[in-house]
Short mmCIF file of C-alpha atoms and ligand atoms in Angstrom, two decimals:
data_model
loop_
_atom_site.label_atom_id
_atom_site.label_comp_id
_atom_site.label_asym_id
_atom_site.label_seq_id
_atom_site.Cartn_x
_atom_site.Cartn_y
_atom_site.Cartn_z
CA UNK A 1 0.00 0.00 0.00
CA UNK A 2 1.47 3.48 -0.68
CA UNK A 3 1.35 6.26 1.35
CA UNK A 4 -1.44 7.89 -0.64
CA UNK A 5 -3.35 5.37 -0.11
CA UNK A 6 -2.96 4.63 3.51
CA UNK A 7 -3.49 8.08 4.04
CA UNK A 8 -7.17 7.40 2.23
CA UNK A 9 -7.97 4.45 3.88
CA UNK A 10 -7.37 6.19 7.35
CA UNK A 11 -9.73 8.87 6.56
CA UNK A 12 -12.67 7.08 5.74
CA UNK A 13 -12.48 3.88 7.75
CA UNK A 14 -14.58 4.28 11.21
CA UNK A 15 -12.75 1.23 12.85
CA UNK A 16 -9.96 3.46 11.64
CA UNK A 17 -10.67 6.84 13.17
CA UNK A 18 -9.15 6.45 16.76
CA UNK A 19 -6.28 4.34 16.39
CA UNK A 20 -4.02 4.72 19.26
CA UNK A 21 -0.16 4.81 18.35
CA UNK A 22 0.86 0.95 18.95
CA UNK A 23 -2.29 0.28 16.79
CA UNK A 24 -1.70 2.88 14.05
CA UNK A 25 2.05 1.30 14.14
CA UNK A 26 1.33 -1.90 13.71
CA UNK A 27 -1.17 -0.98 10.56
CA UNK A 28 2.16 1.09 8.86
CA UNK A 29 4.37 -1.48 9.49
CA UNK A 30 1.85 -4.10 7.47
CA UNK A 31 1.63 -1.22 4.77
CA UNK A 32 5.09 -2.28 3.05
CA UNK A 33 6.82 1.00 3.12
CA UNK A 34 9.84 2.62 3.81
CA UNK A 35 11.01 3.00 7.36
CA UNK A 36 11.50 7.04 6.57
CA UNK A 37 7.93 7.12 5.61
CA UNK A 38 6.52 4.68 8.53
CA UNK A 39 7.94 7.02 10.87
CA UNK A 40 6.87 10.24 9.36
CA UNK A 41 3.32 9.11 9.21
CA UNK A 42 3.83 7.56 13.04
CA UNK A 43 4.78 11.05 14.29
CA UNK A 44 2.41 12.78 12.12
CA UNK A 45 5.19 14.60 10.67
CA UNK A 46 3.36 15.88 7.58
CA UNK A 47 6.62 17.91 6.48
CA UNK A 48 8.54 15.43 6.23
CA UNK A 49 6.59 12.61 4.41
CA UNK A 50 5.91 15.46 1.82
CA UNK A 51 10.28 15.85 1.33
CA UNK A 52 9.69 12.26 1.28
CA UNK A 53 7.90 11.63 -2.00
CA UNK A 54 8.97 15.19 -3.32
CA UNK A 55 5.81 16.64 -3.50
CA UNK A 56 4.98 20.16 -4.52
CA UNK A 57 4.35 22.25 -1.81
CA UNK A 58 1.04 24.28 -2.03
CA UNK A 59 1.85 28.31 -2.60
CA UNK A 60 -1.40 29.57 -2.08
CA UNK A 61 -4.70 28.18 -0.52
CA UNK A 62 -6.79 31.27 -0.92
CA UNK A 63 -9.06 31.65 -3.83
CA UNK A 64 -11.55 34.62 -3.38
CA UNK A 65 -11.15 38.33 -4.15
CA UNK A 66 -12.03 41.13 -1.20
CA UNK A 67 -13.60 42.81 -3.56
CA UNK A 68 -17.08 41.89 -4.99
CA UNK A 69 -17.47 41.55 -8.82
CA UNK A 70 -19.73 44.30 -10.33
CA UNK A 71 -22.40 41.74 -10.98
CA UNK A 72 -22.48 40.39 -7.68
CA UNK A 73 -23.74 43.62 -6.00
CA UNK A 74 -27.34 44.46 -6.39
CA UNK A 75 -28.43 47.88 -8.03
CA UNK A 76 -28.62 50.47 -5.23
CA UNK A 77 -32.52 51.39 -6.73
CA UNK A 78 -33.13 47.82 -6.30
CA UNK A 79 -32.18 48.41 -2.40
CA UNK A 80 -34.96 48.93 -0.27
CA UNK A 81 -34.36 52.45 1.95
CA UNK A 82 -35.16 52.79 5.40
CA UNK A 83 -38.74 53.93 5.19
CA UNK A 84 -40.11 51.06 3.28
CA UNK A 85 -38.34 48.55 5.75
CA UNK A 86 -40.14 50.16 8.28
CA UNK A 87 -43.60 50.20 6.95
CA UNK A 88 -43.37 46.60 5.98
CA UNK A 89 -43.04 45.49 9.33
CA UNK B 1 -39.84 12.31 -10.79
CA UNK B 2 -41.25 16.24 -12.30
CA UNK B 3 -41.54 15.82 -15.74
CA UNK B 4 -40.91 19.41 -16.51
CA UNK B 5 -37.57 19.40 -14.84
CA UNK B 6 -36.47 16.57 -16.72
CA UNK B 7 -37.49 17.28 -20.03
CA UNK B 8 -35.99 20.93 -19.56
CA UNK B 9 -33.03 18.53 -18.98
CA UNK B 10 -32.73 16.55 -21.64
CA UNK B 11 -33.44 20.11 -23.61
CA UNK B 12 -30.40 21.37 -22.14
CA UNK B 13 -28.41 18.45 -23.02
CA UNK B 14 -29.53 18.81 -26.70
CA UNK B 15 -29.02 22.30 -27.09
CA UNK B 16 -25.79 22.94 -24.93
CA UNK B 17 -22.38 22.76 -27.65
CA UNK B 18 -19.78 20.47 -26.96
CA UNK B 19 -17.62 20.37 -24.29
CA UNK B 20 -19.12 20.55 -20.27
CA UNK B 21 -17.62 22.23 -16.66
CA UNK B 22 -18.34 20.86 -13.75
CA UNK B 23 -16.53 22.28 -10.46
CA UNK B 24 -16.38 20.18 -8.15
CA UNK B 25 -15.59 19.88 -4.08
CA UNK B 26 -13.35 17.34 -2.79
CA UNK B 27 -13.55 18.24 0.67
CA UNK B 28 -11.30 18.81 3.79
CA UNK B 29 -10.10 15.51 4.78
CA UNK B 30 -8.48 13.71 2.14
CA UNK B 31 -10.19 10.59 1.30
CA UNK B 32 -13.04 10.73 3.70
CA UNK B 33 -14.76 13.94 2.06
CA UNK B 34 -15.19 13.06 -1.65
CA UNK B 35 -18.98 12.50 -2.37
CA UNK B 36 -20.02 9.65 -4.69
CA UNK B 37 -20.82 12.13 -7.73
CA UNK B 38 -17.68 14.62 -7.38
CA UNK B 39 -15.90 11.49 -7.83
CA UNK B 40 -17.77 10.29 -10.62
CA UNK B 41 -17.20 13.11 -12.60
CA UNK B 42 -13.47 13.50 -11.60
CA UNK B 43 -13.06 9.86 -13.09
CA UNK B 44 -15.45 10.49 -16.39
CA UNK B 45 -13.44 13.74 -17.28
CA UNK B 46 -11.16 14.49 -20.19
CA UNK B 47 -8.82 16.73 -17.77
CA UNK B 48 -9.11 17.79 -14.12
CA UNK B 49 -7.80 21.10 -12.86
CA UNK B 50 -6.94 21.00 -9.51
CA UNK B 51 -6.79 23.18 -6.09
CA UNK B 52 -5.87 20.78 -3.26
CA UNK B 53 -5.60 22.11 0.51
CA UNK B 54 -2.44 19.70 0.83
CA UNK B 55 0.75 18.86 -1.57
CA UNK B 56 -0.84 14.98 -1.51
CA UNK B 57 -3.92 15.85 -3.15
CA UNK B 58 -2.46 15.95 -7.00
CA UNK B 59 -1.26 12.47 -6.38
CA UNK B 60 -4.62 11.31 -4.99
CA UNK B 61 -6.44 11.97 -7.43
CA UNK B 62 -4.12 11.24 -10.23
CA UNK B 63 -5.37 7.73 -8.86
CA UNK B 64 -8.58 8.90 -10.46
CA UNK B 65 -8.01 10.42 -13.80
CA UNK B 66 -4.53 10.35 -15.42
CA UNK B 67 -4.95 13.98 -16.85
CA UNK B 68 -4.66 16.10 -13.74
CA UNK B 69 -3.17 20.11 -14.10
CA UNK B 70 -2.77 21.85 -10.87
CA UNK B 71 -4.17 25.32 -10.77
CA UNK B 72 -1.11 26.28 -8.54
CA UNK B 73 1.48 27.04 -11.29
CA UNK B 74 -0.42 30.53 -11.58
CA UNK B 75 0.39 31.89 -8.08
CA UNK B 76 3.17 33.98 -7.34
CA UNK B 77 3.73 36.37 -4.48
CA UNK B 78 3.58 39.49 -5.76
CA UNK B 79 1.41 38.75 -8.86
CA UNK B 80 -2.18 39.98 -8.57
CA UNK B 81 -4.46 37.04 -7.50
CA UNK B 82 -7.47 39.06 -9.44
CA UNK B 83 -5.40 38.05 -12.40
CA UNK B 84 -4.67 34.54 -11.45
CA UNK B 85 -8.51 33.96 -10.89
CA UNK B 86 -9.09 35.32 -14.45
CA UNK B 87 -6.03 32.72 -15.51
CA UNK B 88 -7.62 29.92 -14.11
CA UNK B 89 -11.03 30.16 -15.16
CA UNK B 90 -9.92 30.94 -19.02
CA UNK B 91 -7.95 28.22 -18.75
CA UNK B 92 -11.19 25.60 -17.78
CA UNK B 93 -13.18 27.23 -20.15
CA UNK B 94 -10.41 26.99 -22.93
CA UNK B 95 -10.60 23.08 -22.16
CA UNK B 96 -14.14 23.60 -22.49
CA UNK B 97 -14.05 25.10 -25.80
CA UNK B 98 -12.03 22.75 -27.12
CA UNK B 99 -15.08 19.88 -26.60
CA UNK B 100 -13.84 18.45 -23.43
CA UNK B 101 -15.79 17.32 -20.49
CA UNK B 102 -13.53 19.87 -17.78
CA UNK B 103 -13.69 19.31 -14.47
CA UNK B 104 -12.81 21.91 -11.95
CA UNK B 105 -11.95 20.21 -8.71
CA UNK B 106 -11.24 22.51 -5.38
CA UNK B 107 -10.43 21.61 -1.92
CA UNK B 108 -13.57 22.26 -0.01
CA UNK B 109 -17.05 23.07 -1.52
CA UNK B 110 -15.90 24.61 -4.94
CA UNK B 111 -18.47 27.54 -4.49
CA UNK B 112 -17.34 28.77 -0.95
CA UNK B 113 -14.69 31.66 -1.47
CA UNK B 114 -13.81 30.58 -4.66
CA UNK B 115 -13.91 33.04 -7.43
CA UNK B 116 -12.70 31.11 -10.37
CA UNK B 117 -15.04 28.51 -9.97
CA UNK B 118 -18.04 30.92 -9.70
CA UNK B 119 -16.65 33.05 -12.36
CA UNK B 120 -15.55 29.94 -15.09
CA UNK B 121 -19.23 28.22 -14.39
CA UNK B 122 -20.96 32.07 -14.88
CA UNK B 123 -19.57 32.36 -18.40
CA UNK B 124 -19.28 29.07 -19.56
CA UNK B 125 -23.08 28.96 -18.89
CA UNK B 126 -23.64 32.30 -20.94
CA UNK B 127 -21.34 31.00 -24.12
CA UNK B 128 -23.77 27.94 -24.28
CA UNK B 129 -22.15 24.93 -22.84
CA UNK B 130 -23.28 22.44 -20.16
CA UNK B 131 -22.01 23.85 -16.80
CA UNK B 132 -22.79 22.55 -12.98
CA UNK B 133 -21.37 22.83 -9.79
CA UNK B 134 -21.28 20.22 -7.73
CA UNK B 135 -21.28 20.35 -3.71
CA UNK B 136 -18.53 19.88 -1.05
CA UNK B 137 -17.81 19.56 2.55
CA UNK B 138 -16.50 23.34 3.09
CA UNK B 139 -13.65 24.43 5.78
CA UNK B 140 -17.48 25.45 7.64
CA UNK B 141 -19.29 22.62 7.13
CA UNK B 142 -16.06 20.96 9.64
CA UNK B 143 -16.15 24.01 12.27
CA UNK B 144 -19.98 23.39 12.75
CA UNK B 145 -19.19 20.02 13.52
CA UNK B 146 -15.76 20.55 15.46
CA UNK B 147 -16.56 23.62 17.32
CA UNK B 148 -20.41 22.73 18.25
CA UNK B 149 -22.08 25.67 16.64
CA UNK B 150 -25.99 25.42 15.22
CA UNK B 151 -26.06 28.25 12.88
CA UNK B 152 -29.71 27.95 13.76
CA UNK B 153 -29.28 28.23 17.46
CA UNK B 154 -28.50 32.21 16.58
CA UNK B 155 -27.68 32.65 13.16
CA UNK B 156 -23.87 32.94 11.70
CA UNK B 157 -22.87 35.13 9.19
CA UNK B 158 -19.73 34.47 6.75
CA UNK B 159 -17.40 37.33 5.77
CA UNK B 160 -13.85 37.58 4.12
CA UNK B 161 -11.69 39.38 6.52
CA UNK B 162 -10.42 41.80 4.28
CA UNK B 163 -13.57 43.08 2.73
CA UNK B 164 -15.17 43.21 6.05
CA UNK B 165 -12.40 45.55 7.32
CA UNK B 166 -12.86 47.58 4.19
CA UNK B 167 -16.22 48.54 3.69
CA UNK B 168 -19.31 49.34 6.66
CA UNK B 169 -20.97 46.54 7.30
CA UNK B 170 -23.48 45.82 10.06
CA UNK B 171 -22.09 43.88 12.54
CA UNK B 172 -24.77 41.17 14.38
CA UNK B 173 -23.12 40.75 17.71
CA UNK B 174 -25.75 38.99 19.01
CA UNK B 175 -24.84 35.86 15.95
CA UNK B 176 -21.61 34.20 15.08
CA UNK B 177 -19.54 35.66 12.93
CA UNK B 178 -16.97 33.86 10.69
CA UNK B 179 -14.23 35.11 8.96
CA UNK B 180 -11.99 33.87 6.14
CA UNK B 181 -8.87 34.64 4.76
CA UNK B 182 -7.91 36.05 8.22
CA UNK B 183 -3.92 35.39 7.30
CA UNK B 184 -4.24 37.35 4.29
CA UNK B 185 -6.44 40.63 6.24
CA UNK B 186 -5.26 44.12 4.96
CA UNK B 187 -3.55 42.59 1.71
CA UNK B 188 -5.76 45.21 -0.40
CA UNK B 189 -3.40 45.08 -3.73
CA UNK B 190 -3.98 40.58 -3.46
CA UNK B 191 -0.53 40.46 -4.33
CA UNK B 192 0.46 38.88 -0.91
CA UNK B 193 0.36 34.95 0.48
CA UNK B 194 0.25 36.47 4.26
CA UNK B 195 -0.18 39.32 6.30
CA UNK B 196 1.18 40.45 9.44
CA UNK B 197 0.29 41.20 13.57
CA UNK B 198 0.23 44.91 12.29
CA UNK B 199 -2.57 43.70 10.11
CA UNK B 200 -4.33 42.05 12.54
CA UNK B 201 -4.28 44.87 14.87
CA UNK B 202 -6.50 47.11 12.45
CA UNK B 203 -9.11 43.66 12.14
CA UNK B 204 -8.74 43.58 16.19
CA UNK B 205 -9.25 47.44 15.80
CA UNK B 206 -12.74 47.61 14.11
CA UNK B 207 -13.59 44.06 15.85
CA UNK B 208 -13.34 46.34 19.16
CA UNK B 209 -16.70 48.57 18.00
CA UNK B 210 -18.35 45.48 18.84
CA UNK B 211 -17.12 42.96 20.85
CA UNK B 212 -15.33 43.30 24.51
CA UNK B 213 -11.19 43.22 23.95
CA UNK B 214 -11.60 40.27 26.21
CA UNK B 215 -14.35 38.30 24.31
CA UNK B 216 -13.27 34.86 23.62
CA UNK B 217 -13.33 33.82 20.15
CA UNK B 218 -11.85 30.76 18.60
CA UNK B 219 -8.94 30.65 15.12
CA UNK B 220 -9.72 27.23 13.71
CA UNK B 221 -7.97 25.19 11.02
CA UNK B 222 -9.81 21.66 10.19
CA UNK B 223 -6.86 18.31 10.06
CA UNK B 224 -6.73 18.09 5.99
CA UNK B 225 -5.04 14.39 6.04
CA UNK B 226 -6.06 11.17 8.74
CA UNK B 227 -2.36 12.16 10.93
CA UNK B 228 -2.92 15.57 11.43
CA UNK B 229 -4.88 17.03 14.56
CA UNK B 230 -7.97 19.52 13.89
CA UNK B 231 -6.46 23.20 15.86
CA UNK B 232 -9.17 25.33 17.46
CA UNK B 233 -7.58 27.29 19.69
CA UNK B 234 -9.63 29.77 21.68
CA UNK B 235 -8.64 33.11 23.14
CA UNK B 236 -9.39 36.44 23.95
CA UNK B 237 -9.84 38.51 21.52
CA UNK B 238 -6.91 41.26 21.27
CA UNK B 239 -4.67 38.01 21.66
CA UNK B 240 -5.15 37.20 17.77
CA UNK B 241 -2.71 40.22 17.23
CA UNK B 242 0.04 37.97 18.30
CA UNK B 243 -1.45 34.42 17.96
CA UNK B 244 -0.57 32.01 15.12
CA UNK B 245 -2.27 32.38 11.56
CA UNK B 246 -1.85 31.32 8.58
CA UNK B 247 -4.02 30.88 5.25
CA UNK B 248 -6.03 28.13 6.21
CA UNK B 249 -7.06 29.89 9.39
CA UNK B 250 -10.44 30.96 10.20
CA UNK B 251 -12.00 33.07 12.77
CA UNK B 252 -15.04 32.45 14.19
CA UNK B 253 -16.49 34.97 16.98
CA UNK B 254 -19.03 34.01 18.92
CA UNK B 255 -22.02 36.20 19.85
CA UNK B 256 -21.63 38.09 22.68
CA UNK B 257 -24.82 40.03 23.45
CA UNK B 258 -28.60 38.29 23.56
CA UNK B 259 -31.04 38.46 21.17
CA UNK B 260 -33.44 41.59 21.32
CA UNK B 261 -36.91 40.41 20.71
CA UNK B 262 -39.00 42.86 18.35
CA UNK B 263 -42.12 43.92 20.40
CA UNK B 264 -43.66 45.79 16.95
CA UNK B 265 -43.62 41.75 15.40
CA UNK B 266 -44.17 40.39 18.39
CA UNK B 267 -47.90 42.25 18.79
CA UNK B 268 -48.54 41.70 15.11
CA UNK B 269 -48.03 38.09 15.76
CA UNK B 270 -50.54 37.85 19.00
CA UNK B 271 -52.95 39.91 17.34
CA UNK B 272 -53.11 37.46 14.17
CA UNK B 273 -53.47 34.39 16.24
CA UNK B 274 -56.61 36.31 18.67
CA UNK B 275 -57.81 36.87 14.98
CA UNK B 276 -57.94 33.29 13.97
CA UNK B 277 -60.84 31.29 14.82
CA UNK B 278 -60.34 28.21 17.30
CA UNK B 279 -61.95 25.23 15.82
CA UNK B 280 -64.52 24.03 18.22
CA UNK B 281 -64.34 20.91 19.88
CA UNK B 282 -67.01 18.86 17.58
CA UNK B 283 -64.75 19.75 14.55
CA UNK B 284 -61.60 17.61 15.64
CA UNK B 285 -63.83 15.22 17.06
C1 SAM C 301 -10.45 30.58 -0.58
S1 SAM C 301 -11.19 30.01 0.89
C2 SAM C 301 -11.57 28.37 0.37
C3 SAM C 301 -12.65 27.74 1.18
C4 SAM C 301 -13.03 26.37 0.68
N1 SAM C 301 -13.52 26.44 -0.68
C5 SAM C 301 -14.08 25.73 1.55
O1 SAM C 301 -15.08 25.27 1.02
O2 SAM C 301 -13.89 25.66 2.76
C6 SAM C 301 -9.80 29.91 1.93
C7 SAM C 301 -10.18 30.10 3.36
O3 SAM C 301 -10.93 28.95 3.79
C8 SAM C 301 -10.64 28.68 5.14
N2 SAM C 301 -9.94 27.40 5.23
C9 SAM C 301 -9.23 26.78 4.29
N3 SAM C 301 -8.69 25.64 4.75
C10 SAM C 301 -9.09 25.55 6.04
C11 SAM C 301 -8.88 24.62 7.08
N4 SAM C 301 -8.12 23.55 6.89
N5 SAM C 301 -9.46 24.85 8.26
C12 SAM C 301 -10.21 25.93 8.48
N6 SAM C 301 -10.45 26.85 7.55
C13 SAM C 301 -9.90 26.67 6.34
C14 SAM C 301 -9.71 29.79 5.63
O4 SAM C 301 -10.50 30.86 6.13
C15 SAM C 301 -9.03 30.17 4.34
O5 SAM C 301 -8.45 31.44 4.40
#
């Protein structure tokens, strides 16, 4: 099993989701991989199991603008003022 | 089954061109996030663009489809993120064009804070073409669940940091508040991958006209693979001046003042139900 993949069947295995660290050790150590990686993923060591397989690292996680697009904002006639909040309740 | 809604369906499939977009959301937590039809149309497409949350995510689903392009290559600090939005959509929709079925995958749900998405599905929609989003488990949908808030109990309003330092907005103390992109606050020229304490002070700053300095409020980042833990670390308010951020941070504030209730609605309310007949006894048998 790769890392990927243990990493997958980890997340979405219930029997999976509490494993304390002699159990989670036991499961790497069946997963055939390298003892680098084993102990990287046994110290949750994220960081290092990513220098591990080379992986990219990700730049930028943040996708929205602070600004709203023109079409996103209603017309300001289309607002209703003050008054006619009032009266409607 | 509505009729309507599925022949309008079919229609739709008839008359759209060539060539489909669908963004999709893989989620938080790798592997345990990814709903049934995200994945389905990750595996059915003719190339996947991808924005993953973690450097394991282009792997992952390279598992899934063996044409994979991550979005990523168009960052760069100091580059105008307004322009690498407009990069990434145009490049979708230039899949799309070309007659391929594009899918747009993005960590989370791909609608929450995510222009490109929004903005590739808008016009791919208006040149003709076949264009869906499909849903995700967002960084909220995992703080409701972590941090034990009903947005019902309340209410909870979503902001992004930045804008709601920029411009008025009404502040509902007596709600939750969340806001994103906290590690990026003040960056007004989106040319920057963090900001600083300084930064934070002017978000602490305006936070002050309505919550206590001491009001306890909670910077959360959801575990985004099996061996991390989930951080929510609560603390006073003026203490997120100094307290670690980053970009995957997000603040949530909790209410701090009680709801008012509205006599005016209140009466209205009382007055309908004197107004409404009781059904006698005999009736309900
Ligand atoms: C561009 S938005 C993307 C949100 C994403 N589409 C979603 O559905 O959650 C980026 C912001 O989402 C929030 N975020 C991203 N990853 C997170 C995580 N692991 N935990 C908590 N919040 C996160 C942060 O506020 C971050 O600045």
């Amino acid at each position: 099993m790769s890392v990927i993949n243990l990493l997958e069947t980890l997340a979405k295995q219930s029997a999976l989701a509490n494993l304390s660290t002699e159990q989670l050790t036991t499961l790497v150590t069946q997963a055939e991989l390298t003892a680098e990686q084993q102990t990287a993923i046994i110290n949750s060591d994220v960081k290092a199991l990513e220098q591990l397989l080379k992986l990219e690292q990700i730049k930028c996680y943040i996708y929205k603008k602070d600004v709203p697009d023109e079409d996103d904002v209603p017309d300001e006639e289309e607002a209703p003022n003050n008054e006619e909040i009032k009266q409607a309740i | 089954m509505n009729d309507t809604g599925s022949t309008s369906n079919n229609l739709n499939e008839l008359t759209a061109k060539q060539g489909s977009l669908v963004c999709v959301g893989i989620g938080m937590l790798l592997g345990a996030h990814l709903t049934p039809i995200c994945k389905s149309h990750i595996e059915d497409a003719d190339v996947v663009f991808i924005s993953g949350n973690n450097a394991f995510i282009k792997e992952w689903l390279s598992q899934l489809n063996n044409n994979v392009v991550d979005l990523q290559e168009y960052y760069q600090e100091g580059k105008s993120r307004s322009l690498t939005y407009d990069q990434m959509s145009e490049i979708m929709l230039a899949a799309m064009r070309e007659g391929k079925k594009v899918v747009g995958a993005f960590y989370g749900h791909p609608g929450v804070f995510v222009t490109p998405a929004h903005k590739a599905i808008k016009q791919a929609t208006k040149e003709g073409y076949f264009a869906k989003m499909e849903a995700g488990i967002s960084a909220e949908d995992c703080l409701i669940a972590d941090c034990g808030i009903d947005p019902g109990s309340v209410g909870l309003a979503s902001f992004e940091a930045n804008q709601f330092i920029r411009f008025k907005r009404q502040v509902d103390n007596s709600a939750y508040l969340v806001l994103w992109q906290v590690g990026v606050v003040g960056d007004c020229n989106l040319t920057r991958f963090s900001t600083g304490s300084e930064y934070r002070a002017v978000l602490v700053d305006v936070l002050l006209q309505h919550y206590p300095q001491e009001h306890p409020v909670i910077l959360y980042q959801a575990a985004t693979l099996a061996i991390e833990k989930t951080i929510i670390n609560k603390l006073p308010l003026k203490d997120i001046i100094d307290a670690e951020v980053n970009q995957c941070t997000t603040l949530i504030i909790p209410p701090c003042k009680r709801l008012v209730v509205n006599k005016q609605v209140m009466e209205k309310l009382q007055q309908l139900d004197k107004q409404r007949t009781t059904p006698s006894l005999t009736a309900i048998k």
